[in-house]
PDB file of C-alpha atoms in Angstrom:
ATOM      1  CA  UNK A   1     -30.896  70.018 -30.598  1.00  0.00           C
ATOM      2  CA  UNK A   2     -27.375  71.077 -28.965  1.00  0.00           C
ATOM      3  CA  UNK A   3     -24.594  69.279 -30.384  1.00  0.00           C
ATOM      4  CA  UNK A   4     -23.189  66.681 -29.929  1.00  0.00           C
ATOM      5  CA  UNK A   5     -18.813  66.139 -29.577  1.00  0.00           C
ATOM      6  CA  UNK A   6     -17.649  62.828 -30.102  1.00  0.00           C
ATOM      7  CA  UNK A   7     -13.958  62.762 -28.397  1.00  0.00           C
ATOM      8  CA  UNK A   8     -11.004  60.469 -28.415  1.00  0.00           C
ATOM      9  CA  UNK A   9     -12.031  59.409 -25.091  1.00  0.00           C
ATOM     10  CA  UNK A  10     -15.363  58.412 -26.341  1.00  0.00           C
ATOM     11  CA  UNK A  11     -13.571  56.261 -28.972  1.00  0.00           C
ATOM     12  CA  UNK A  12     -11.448  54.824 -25.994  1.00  0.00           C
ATOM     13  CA  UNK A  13     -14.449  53.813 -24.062  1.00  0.00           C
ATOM     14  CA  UNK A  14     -16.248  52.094 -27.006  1.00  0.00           C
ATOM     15  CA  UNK A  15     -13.322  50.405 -27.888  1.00  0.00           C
ATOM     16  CA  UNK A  16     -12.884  48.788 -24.924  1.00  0.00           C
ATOM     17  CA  UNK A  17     -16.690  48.257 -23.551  1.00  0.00           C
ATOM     18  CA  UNK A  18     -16.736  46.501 -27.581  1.00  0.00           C
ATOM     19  CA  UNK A  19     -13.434  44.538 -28.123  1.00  0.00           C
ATOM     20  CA  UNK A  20     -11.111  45.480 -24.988  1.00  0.00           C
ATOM     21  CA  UNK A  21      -7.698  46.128 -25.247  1.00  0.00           C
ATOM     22  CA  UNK A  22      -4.425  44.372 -26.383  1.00  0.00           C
ATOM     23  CA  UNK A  23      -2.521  44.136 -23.670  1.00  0.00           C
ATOM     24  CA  UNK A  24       0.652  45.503 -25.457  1.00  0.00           C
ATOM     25  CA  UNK A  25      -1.158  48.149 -26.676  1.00  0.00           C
ATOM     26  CA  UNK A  26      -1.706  50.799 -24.250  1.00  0.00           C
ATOM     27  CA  UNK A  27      -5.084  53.754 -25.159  1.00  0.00           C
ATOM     28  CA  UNK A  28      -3.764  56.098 -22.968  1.00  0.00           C
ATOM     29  CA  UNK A  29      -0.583  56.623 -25.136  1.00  0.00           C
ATOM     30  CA  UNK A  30      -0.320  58.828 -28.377  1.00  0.00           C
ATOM     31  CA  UNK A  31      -2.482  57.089 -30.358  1.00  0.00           C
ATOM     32  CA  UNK A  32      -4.228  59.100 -32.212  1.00  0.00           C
ATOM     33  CA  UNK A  33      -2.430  58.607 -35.503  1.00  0.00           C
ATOM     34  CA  UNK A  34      -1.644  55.214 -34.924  1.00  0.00           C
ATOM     35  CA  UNK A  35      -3.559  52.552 -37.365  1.00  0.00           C
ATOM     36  CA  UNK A  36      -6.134  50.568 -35.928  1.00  0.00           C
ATOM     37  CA  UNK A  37      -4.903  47.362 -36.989  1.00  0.00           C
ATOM     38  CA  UNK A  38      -1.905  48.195 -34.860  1.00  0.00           C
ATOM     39  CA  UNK A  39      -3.582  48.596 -32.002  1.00  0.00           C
ATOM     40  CA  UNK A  40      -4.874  45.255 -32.331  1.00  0.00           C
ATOM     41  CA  UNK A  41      -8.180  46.091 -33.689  1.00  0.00           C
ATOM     42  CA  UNK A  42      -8.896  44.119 -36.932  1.00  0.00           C
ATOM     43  CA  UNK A  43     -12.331  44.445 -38.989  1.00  0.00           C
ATOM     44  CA  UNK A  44     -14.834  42.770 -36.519  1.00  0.00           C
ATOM     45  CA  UNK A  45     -13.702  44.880 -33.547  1.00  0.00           C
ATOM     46  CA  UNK A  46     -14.418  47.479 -35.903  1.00  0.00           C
ATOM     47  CA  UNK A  47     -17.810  46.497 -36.832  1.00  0.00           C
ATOM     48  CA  UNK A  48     -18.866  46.666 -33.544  1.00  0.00           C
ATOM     49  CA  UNK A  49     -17.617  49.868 -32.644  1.00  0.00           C
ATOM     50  CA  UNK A  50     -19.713  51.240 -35.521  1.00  0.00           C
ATOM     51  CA  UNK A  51     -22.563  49.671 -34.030  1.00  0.00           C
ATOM     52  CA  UNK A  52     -22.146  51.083 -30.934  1.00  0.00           C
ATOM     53  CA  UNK A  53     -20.932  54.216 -32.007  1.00  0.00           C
ATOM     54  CA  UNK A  54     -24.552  54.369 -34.235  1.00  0.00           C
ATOM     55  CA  UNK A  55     -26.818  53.425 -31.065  1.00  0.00           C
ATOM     56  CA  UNK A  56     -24.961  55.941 -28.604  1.00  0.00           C
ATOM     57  CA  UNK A  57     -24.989  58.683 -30.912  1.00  0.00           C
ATOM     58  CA  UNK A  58     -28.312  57.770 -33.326  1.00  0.00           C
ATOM     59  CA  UNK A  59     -26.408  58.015 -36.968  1.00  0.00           C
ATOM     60  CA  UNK A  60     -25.756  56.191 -39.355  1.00  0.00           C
ATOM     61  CA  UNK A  61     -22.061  55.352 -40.548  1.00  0.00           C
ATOM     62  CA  UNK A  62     -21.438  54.272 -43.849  1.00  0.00           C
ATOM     63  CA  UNK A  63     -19.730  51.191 -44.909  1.00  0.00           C
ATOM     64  CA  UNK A  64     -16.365  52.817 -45.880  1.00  0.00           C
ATOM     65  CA  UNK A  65     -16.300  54.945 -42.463  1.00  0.00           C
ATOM     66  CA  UNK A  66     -13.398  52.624 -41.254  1.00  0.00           C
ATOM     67  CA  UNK A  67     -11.752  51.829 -44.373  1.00  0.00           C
ATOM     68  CA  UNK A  68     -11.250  55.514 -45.011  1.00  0.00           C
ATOM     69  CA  UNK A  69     -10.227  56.849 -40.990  1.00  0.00           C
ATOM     70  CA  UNK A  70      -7.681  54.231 -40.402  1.00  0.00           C
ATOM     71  CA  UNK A  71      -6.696  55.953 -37.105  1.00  0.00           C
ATOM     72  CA  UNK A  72      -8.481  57.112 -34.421  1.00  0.00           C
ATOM     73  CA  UNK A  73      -7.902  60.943 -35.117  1.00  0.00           C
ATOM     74  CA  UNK A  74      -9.363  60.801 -38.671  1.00  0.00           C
ATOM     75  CA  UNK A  75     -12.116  58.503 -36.883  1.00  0.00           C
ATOM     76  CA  UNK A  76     -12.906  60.815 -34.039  1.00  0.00           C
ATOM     77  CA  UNK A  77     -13.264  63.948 -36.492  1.00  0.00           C
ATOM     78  CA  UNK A  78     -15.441  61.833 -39.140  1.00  0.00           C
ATOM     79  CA  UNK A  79     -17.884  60.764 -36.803  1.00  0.00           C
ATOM     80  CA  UNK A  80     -17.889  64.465 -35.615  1.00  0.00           C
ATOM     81  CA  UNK A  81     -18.675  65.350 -39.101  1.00  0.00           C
ATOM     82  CA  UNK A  82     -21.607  62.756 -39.393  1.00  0.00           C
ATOM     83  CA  UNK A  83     -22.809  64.686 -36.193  1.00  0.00           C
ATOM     84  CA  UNK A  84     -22.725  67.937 -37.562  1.00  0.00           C
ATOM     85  CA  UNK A  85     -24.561  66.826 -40.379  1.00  0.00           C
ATOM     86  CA  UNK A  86     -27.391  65.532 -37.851  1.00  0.00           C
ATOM     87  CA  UNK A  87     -27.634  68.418 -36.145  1.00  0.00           C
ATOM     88  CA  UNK A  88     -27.594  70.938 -39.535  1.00  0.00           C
ATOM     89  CA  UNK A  89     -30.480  68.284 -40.427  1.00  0.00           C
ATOM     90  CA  UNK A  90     -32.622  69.018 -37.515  1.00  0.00           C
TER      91      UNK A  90
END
């Protein structure tokens, strides 16, 4: 299995395809240590993210994923780290 490199323009993507986009907030800016909940995405946008982020990339996330990578940088490199895992499993 080759891996697999989940990017901030992945994240971007779901994001929007999931919950869209506040239209004060703008993803193309610096964001990447900005809080989610100031980019206007609250714990149900979340959610669903996850659940996309599981079927495109077949893991599992944990419960705490987002409570613990509050911003898309520390998101980007945990779900990289969940993919690593995979990939050492296989």
């Amino acid at each position: 299995m080759s891996a697999q490199e989940f990017t901030i323009e992945d994240l971007k993507r779901i994001l929007l395809e999931g919950a869209g986009a506040d239209e004060a907030v703008d993803l193309d800016g610096d964001i990447l240590d900005t809080d989610f909940e100031e980019l206007g995405y609250e714990s149900l946008a979340l959610l669903e993210t996850g659940g996309r982020i599981e079927r495109e990339y077949g893991i599992s996330l944990d419960d705490d994923t987002f409570t613990d990578n509050r911003t898309p940088r520390a998101l980007v490199a945990a779900i990289n780290g969940y993919l690593t895992e995979l990939v050492g499993a296989a």
